[in-house]
Amino acid sequence: MVSFDTLEHSHLRALVGHRIRDGVVRRLIGKWLKAGVMEDGNISYPESGSPQGGCISPILANVYLHYVLDMWFEETVKPHLPGSAKLVRFADDFVIVFSNRKAALQVTEMLYERFAEYGLSVHPDKTRLVDFRHPSHSGRKRDGHLKPDTFDLLGFTHYWGKSRKGNWTVKKKTMSGRLTRAVRSIYQWCRVYRHRSVREQWKKLCQKIRGHYAYYGVTGNGRMLNNFRHEVRRVWRKWLNRRNCERKMTWAKFGRLEKRYPLPLPKIYHSGRT
C-alpha cells in the first residue's frame, strides 16, 4: 500500500498537466487538494497529501501512480530485469510478481527511492517479500515439510490450496482483519438500533449481509462467508436479548424467529480466478 500523506501538491499538478490542459479543471483539482479537513470541530489546511476520504483522492491516486509506478515499471524497470515480472495494481494497493528472487530484492530497493522522489512512501507493515512459488517447488520444503506463504490484497488473503480435483491452485479467503471489522460494524449497528422493530432490523441486516457476500463471495471462500453469517446471528440475538431487562431471547426462541426472518445464506458471485 502507498501512503499519500507526504504527497507534494506541485508534483501532482505537474503529472496531471500531462493529460489535462483545461485550466478550469486544473484549478478545480487544486481546490480539492487545498480543501480543509475538519477533525473534532477544527479545520486544518494541509500543504501536502490528498484529502482523507475525499471523492477526488482515489482518482488522483490512479493518475499519480500511473506515471510514478505503472509506466516507470513497464518502460524503465521491467526490460532490464532477469526473468519475468508482472505488476498488478488497484488504486494504491499493488503486488509485483517475480520469477527471480534477485530481481525482487533489486526492485524493492528501487521502489523506496522512486516513491521518495515523488513525495510518496510505502506502508512499512504491508510491504514485504513473499515466497509464493508453487508448493511442489523443491525450494519450498523446509525440514521435509511445506511452508506455504500467503499475501493480502484488496481484502483477501491469497494462498495455495488444493482444488476438488486435487491440483494445486491459488485460492482467496477473507482477510481475518476484514472479517473482524465487518462483524464489529454489525455489532455497533445492532447495539445502536436494537429498539427498532425486528422486521426493520432484519431488512437492514439482510442488506448488509448481501453487500458482504457480493464482494467476498468468491469460489473457495464459503467457510469465511459462513463464519460471517454465524457471527451476525450471534450478535443480532445478543442485542435482541438486551431490548429489555427480561433477557428472554434464548437460542430456541431466536431459532423460531429466524424461520420468519431468515438471514441470507452465503452465495458465490465470482469465480475467484486470480
PDB file of N, CA, C and O in Angstrom, residues 1-4 7 12 16 29 32-33 49-67 70 89-93 120 154:
ATOM      1  N   MET A   1       0.837  -1.190   0.000  1.00  0.00           N
ATOM      2  CA  MET A   1       0.000   0.000   0.000  1.00  0.00           C
ATOM      3  C   MET A   1       0.876   1.246   0.000  1.00  0.00           C
ATOM      4  O   MET A   1       1.893   1.297   0.671  1.00  0.00           O
ATOM      5  N   VAL A   2       0.438   2.275  -0.740  1.00  0.00           N
ATOM      6  CA  VAL A   2       1.185   3.516  -0.848  1.00  0.00           C
ATOM      7  C   VAL A   2       0.534   4.576   0.033  1.00  0.00           C
ATOM      8  O   VAL A   2      -0.682   4.728   0.051  1.00  0.00           O
ATOM      9  N   SER A   3       1.360   5.316   0.765  1.00  0.00           N
ATOM     10  CA  SER A   3       0.855   6.399   1.601  1.00  0.00           C
ATOM     11  C   SER A   3       1.020   7.718   0.868  1.00  0.00           C
ATOM     12  O   SER A   3       2.096   8.025   0.356  1.00  0.00           O
ATOM     13  N   PHE A   4      -0.064   8.524   0.832  1.00  0.00           N
ATOM     14  CA  PHE A   4      -0.050   9.815   0.158  1.00  0.00           C
ATOM     15  C   PHE A   4       0.020  10.972   1.148  1.00  0.00           C
ATOM     16  O   PHE A   4      -0.233  12.115   0.793  1.00  0.00           O
ATOM     17  N   LEU A   7       2.544  13.599   0.046  1.00  0.00           N
ATOM     18  CA  LEU A   7       2.486  13.951  -1.364  1.00  0.00           C
ATOM     19  C   LEU A   7       2.534  15.464  -1.555  1.00  0.00           C
ATOM     20  O   LEU A   7       1.746  16.200  -0.982  1.00  0.00           O
ATOM     21  N   LEU A  12       1.932  16.555  -8.070  1.00  0.00           N
ATOM     22  CA  LEU A  12       0.684  16.064  -8.640  1.00  0.00           C
ATOM     23  C   LEU A  12       0.201  16.964  -9.763  1.00  0.00           C
ATOM     24  O   LEU A  12      -0.219  16.488 -10.820  1.00  0.00           O
ATOM     25  N   VAL A  16      -0.570  15.718 -13.536  1.00  0.00           N
ATOM     26  CA  VAL A  16      -1.910  15.900 -14.080  1.00  0.00           C
ATOM     27  C   VAL A  16      -1.855  16.753 -15.343  1.00  0.00           C
ATOM     28  O   VAL A  16      -2.621  16.546 -16.292  1.00  0.00           O
ATOM     29  N   ILE A  29      -9.157  20.863  -9.437  1.00  0.00           N
ATOM     30  CA  ILE A  29      -8.365  19.846  -8.736  1.00  0.00           C
ATOM     31  C   ILE A  29      -7.551  20.502  -7.628  1.00  0.00           C
ATOM     32  O   ILE A  29      -7.417  19.965  -6.528  1.00  0.00           O
ATOM     33  N   TRP A  32      -9.701  21.086  -4.658  1.00  0.00           N
ATOM     34  CA  TRP A  32      -9.941  19.836  -3.937  1.00  0.00           C
ATOM     35  C   TRP A  32      -8.765  19.526  -3.011  1.00  0.00           C
ATOM     36  O   TRP A  32      -8.935  19.114  -1.869  1.00  0.00           O
ATOM     37  N   LEU A  33      -7.557  19.717  -3.530  1.00  0.00           N
ATOM     38  CA  LEU A  33      -6.373  19.398  -2.739  1.00  0.00           C
ATOM     39  C   LEU A  33      -6.221  20.329  -1.543  1.00  0.00           C
ATOM     40  O   LEU A  33      -5.735  19.915  -0.485  1.00  0.00           O
ATOM     41  N   GLY A  49      -0.336  15.995   0.817  1.00  0.00           N
ATOM     42  CA  GLY A  49      -1.264  14.890   0.990  1.00  0.00           C
ATOM     43  C   GLY A  49      -2.585  15.158   0.287  1.00  0.00           C
ATOM     44  O   GLY A  49      -2.905  16.285  -0.078  1.00  0.00           O
ATOM     45  N   SER A  50      -3.349  14.098   0.079  1.00  0.00           N
ATOM     46  CA  SER A  50      -4.671  14.230  -0.516  1.00  0.00           C
ATOM     47  C   SER A  50      -5.713  14.123   0.579  1.00  0.00           C
ATOM     48  O   SER A  50      -5.476  13.492   1.608  1.00  0.00           O
ATOM     49  N   PRO A  51      -6.889  14.722   0.407  1.00  0.00           N
ATOM     50  CA  PRO A  51      -7.911  14.712   1.454  1.00  0.00           C
ATOM     51  C   PRO A  51      -8.322  13.298   1.840  1.00  0.00           C
ATOM     52  O   PRO A  51      -8.713  12.512   0.974  1.00  0.00           O
ATOM     53  N   GLN A  52      -8.209  12.957   3.111  1.00  0.00           N
ATOM     54  CA  GLN A  52      -8.571  11.632   3.579  1.00  0.00           C
ATOM     55  C   GLN A  52     -10.067  11.416   3.418  1.00  0.00           C
ATOM     56  O   GLN A  52     -10.876  12.146   3.974  1.00  0.00           O
ATOM     57  N   GLY A  53     -10.442  10.408   2.628  1.00  0.00           N
ATOM     58  CA  GLY A  53     -11.853  10.123   2.411  1.00  0.00           C
ATOM     59  C   GLY A  53     -12.506  10.985   1.357  1.00  0.00           C
ATOM     60  O   GLY A  53     -13.709  10.853   1.105  1.00  0.00           O
ATOM     61  N   GLY A  54     -11.735  11.875   0.735  1.00  0.00           N
ATOM     62  CA  GLY A  54     -12.299  12.746  -0.288  1.00  0.00           C
ATOM     63  C   GLY A  54     -12.610  11.985  -1.565  1.00  0.00           C
ATOM     64  O   GLY A  54     -11.917  11.037  -1.930  1.00  0.00           O
ATOM     65  N   CYS A  55     -13.665  12.406  -2.278  1.00  0.00           N
ATOM     66  CA  CYS A  55     -14.060  11.699  -3.502  1.00  0.00           C
ATOM     67  C   CYS A  55     -13.003  11.811  -4.589  1.00  0.00           C
ATOM     68  O   CYS A  55     -12.938  10.965  -5.497  1.00  0.00           O
ATOM     69  N   ILE A  56     -12.166  12.837  -4.530  1.00  0.00           N
ATOM     70  CA  ILE A  56     -11.147  13.031  -5.558  1.00  0.00           C
ATOM     71  C   ILE A  56      -9.900  12.191  -5.297  1.00  0.00           C
ATOM     72  O   ILE A  56      -9.112  11.938  -6.211  1.00  0.00           O
ATOM     73  N   SER A  57      -9.706  11.732  -4.062  1.00  0.00           N
ATOM     74  CA  SER A  57      -8.462  11.051  -3.691  1.00  0.00           C
ATOM     75  C   SER A  57      -8.170   9.801  -4.513  1.00  0.00           C
ATOM     76  O   SER A  57      -7.060   9.630  -5.019  1.00  0.00           O
ATOM     77  N   PRO A  58      -9.127   8.849  -4.679  1.00  0.00           N
ATOM     78  CA  PRO A  58      -8.807   7.654  -5.481  1.00  0.00           C
ATOM     79  C   PRO A  58      -8.521   7.971  -6.938  1.00  0.00           C
ATOM     80  O   PRO A  58      -7.707   7.295  -7.574  1.00  0.00           O
ATOM     81  N   ILE A  59      -9.173   9.022  -7.487  1.00  0.00           N
ATOM     82  CA  ILE A  59      -8.919   9.397  -8.875  1.00  0.00           C
ATOM     83  C   ILE A  59      -7.505   9.940  -9.013  1.00  0.00           C
ATOM     84  O   ILE A  59      -6.754   9.563  -9.929  1.00  0.00           O
ATOM     85  N   LEU A  60      -7.119  10.819  -8.092  1.00  0.00           N
ATOM     86  CA  LEU A  60      -5.775  11.385  -8.140  1.00  0.00           C
ATOM     87  C   LEU A  60      -4.715  10.319  -7.888  1.00  0.00           C
ATOM     88  O   LEU A  60      -3.631  10.364  -8.474  1.00  0.00           O
ATOM     89  N   ALA A  61      -5.034   9.375  -7.023  1.00  0.00           N
ATOM     90  CA  ALA A  61      -4.083   8.292  -6.746  1.00  0.00           C
ATOM     91  C   ALA A  61      -3.815   7.481  -8.008  1.00  0.00           C
ATOM     92  O   ALA A  61      -2.669   7.123  -8.298  1.00  0.00           O
ATOM     93  N   ASN A  62      -4.860   7.200  -8.782  1.00  0.00           N
ATOM     94  CA  ASN A  62      -4.682   6.437 -10.018  1.00  0.00           C
ATOM     95  C   ASN A  62      -3.878   7.224 -11.045  1.00  0.00           C
ATOM     96  O   ASN A  62      -3.003   6.672 -11.724  1.00  0.00           O
ATOM     97  N   VAL A  63      -4.168   8.519 -11.161  1.00  0.00           N
ATOM     98  CA  VAL A  63      -3.421   9.359 -12.103  1.00  0.00           C
ATOM     99  C   VAL A  63      -1.951   9.427 -11.707  1.00  0.00           C
ATOM    100  O   VAL A  63      -1.046   9.258 -12.541  1.00  0.00           O
ATOM    101  N   TYR A  64      -1.708   9.660 -10.432  1.00  0.00           N
ATOM    102  CA  TYR A  64      -0.335   9.822  -9.940  1.00  0.00           C
ATOM    103  C   TYR A  64       0.471   8.533 -10.099  1.00  0.00           C
ATOM    104  O   TYR A  64       1.589   8.535 -10.614  1.00  0.00           O
ATOM    105  N   LEU A  65      -0.108   7.412  -9.654  1.00  0.00           N
ATOM    106  CA  LEU A  65       0.625   6.143  -9.709  1.00  0.00           C
ATOM    107  C   LEU A  65       0.762   5.604 -11.131  1.00  0.00           C
ATOM    108  O   LEU A  65       1.629   4.768 -11.400  1.00  0.00           O
ATOM    109  N   HIS A  66      -0.088   6.064 -12.042  1.00  0.00           N
ATOM    110  CA  HIS A  66       0.071   5.646 -13.437  1.00  0.00           C
ATOM    111  C   HIS A  66       1.441   6.056 -13.957  1.00  0.00           C
ATOM    112  O   HIS A  66       2.112   5.291 -14.659  1.00  0.00           O
ATOM    113  N   TYR A  67       1.859   7.279 -13.603  1.00  0.00           N
ATOM    114  CA  TYR A  67       3.165   7.772 -14.053  1.00  0.00           C
ATOM    115  C   TYR A  67       4.293   7.324 -13.116  1.00  0.00           C
ATOM    116  O   TYR A  67       5.349   6.888 -13.580  1.00  0.00           O
ATOM    117  N   ASP A  70       3.310   2.647 -12.642  1.00  0.00           N
ATOM    118  CA  ASP A  70       2.979   1.778 -13.773  1.00  0.00           C
ATOM    119  C   ASP A  70       3.919   1.978 -14.961  1.00  0.00           C
ATOM    120  O   ASP A  70       4.554   1.027 -15.449  1.00  0.00           O
ATOM    121  N   ARG A  89      -2.006  -3.691  -9.956  1.00  0.00           N
ATOM    122  CA  ARG A  89      -2.321  -2.580  -9.059  1.00  0.00           C
ATOM    123  C   ARG A  89      -3.798  -2.234  -9.129  1.00  0.00           C
ATOM    124  O   ARG A  89      -4.419  -2.290 -10.193  1.00  0.00           O
ATOM    125  N   PHE A  90      -4.371  -1.898  -7.976  1.00  0.00           N
ATOM    126  CA  PHE A  90      -5.719  -1.367  -7.896  1.00  0.00           C
ATOM    127  C   PHE A  90      -5.687  -0.207  -6.908  1.00  0.00           C
ATOM    128  O   PHE A  90      -5.414  -0.411  -5.720  1.00  0.00           O
ATOM    129  N   ALA A  91      -5.924   1.012  -7.409  1.00  0.00           N
ATOM    130  CA  ALA A  91      -5.831   2.219  -6.583  1.00  0.00           C
ATOM    131  C   ALA A  91      -4.421   2.305  -5.991  1.00  0.00           C
ATOM    132  O   ALA A  91      -3.444   2.320  -6.730  1.00  0.00           O
ATOM    133  N   ASP A  92      -4.283   2.314  -4.656  1.00  0.00           N
ATOM    134  CA  ASP A  92      -2.951   2.431  -4.060  1.00  0.00           C
ATOM    135  C   ASP A  92      -2.443   1.104  -3.504  1.00  0.00           C
ATOM    136  O   ASP A  92      -1.445   1.076  -2.797  1.00  0.00           O
ATOM    137  N   ASP A  93      -3.102   0.001  -3.841  1.00  0.00           N
ATOM    138  CA  ASP A  93      -2.623  -1.334  -3.462  1.00  0.00           C
ATOM    139  C   ASP A  93      -2.040  -2.020  -4.688  1.00  0.00           C
ATOM    140  O   ASP A  93      -2.647  -1.999  -5.765  1.00  0.00           O
ATOM    141  N   LEU A 120       6.119  10.190  -1.950  1.00  0.00           N
ATOM    142  CA  LEU A 120       5.300   9.069  -1.510  1.00  0.00           C
ATOM    143  C   LEU A 120       6.108   8.169  -0.587  1.00  0.00           C
ATOM    144  O   LEU A 120       7.334   8.238  -0.529  1.00  0.00           O
ATOM    145  N   LEU A 154      -6.463  -6.356  -1.373  1.00  0.00           N
ATOM    146  CA  LEU A 154      -7.849  -5.953  -1.585  1.00  0.00           C
ATOM    147  C   LEU A 154      -8.827  -6.721  -0.699  1.00  0.00           C
ATOM    148  O   LEU A 154      -9.907  -7.126  -1.132  1.00  0.00           O
TER     149      LEU A 154
END
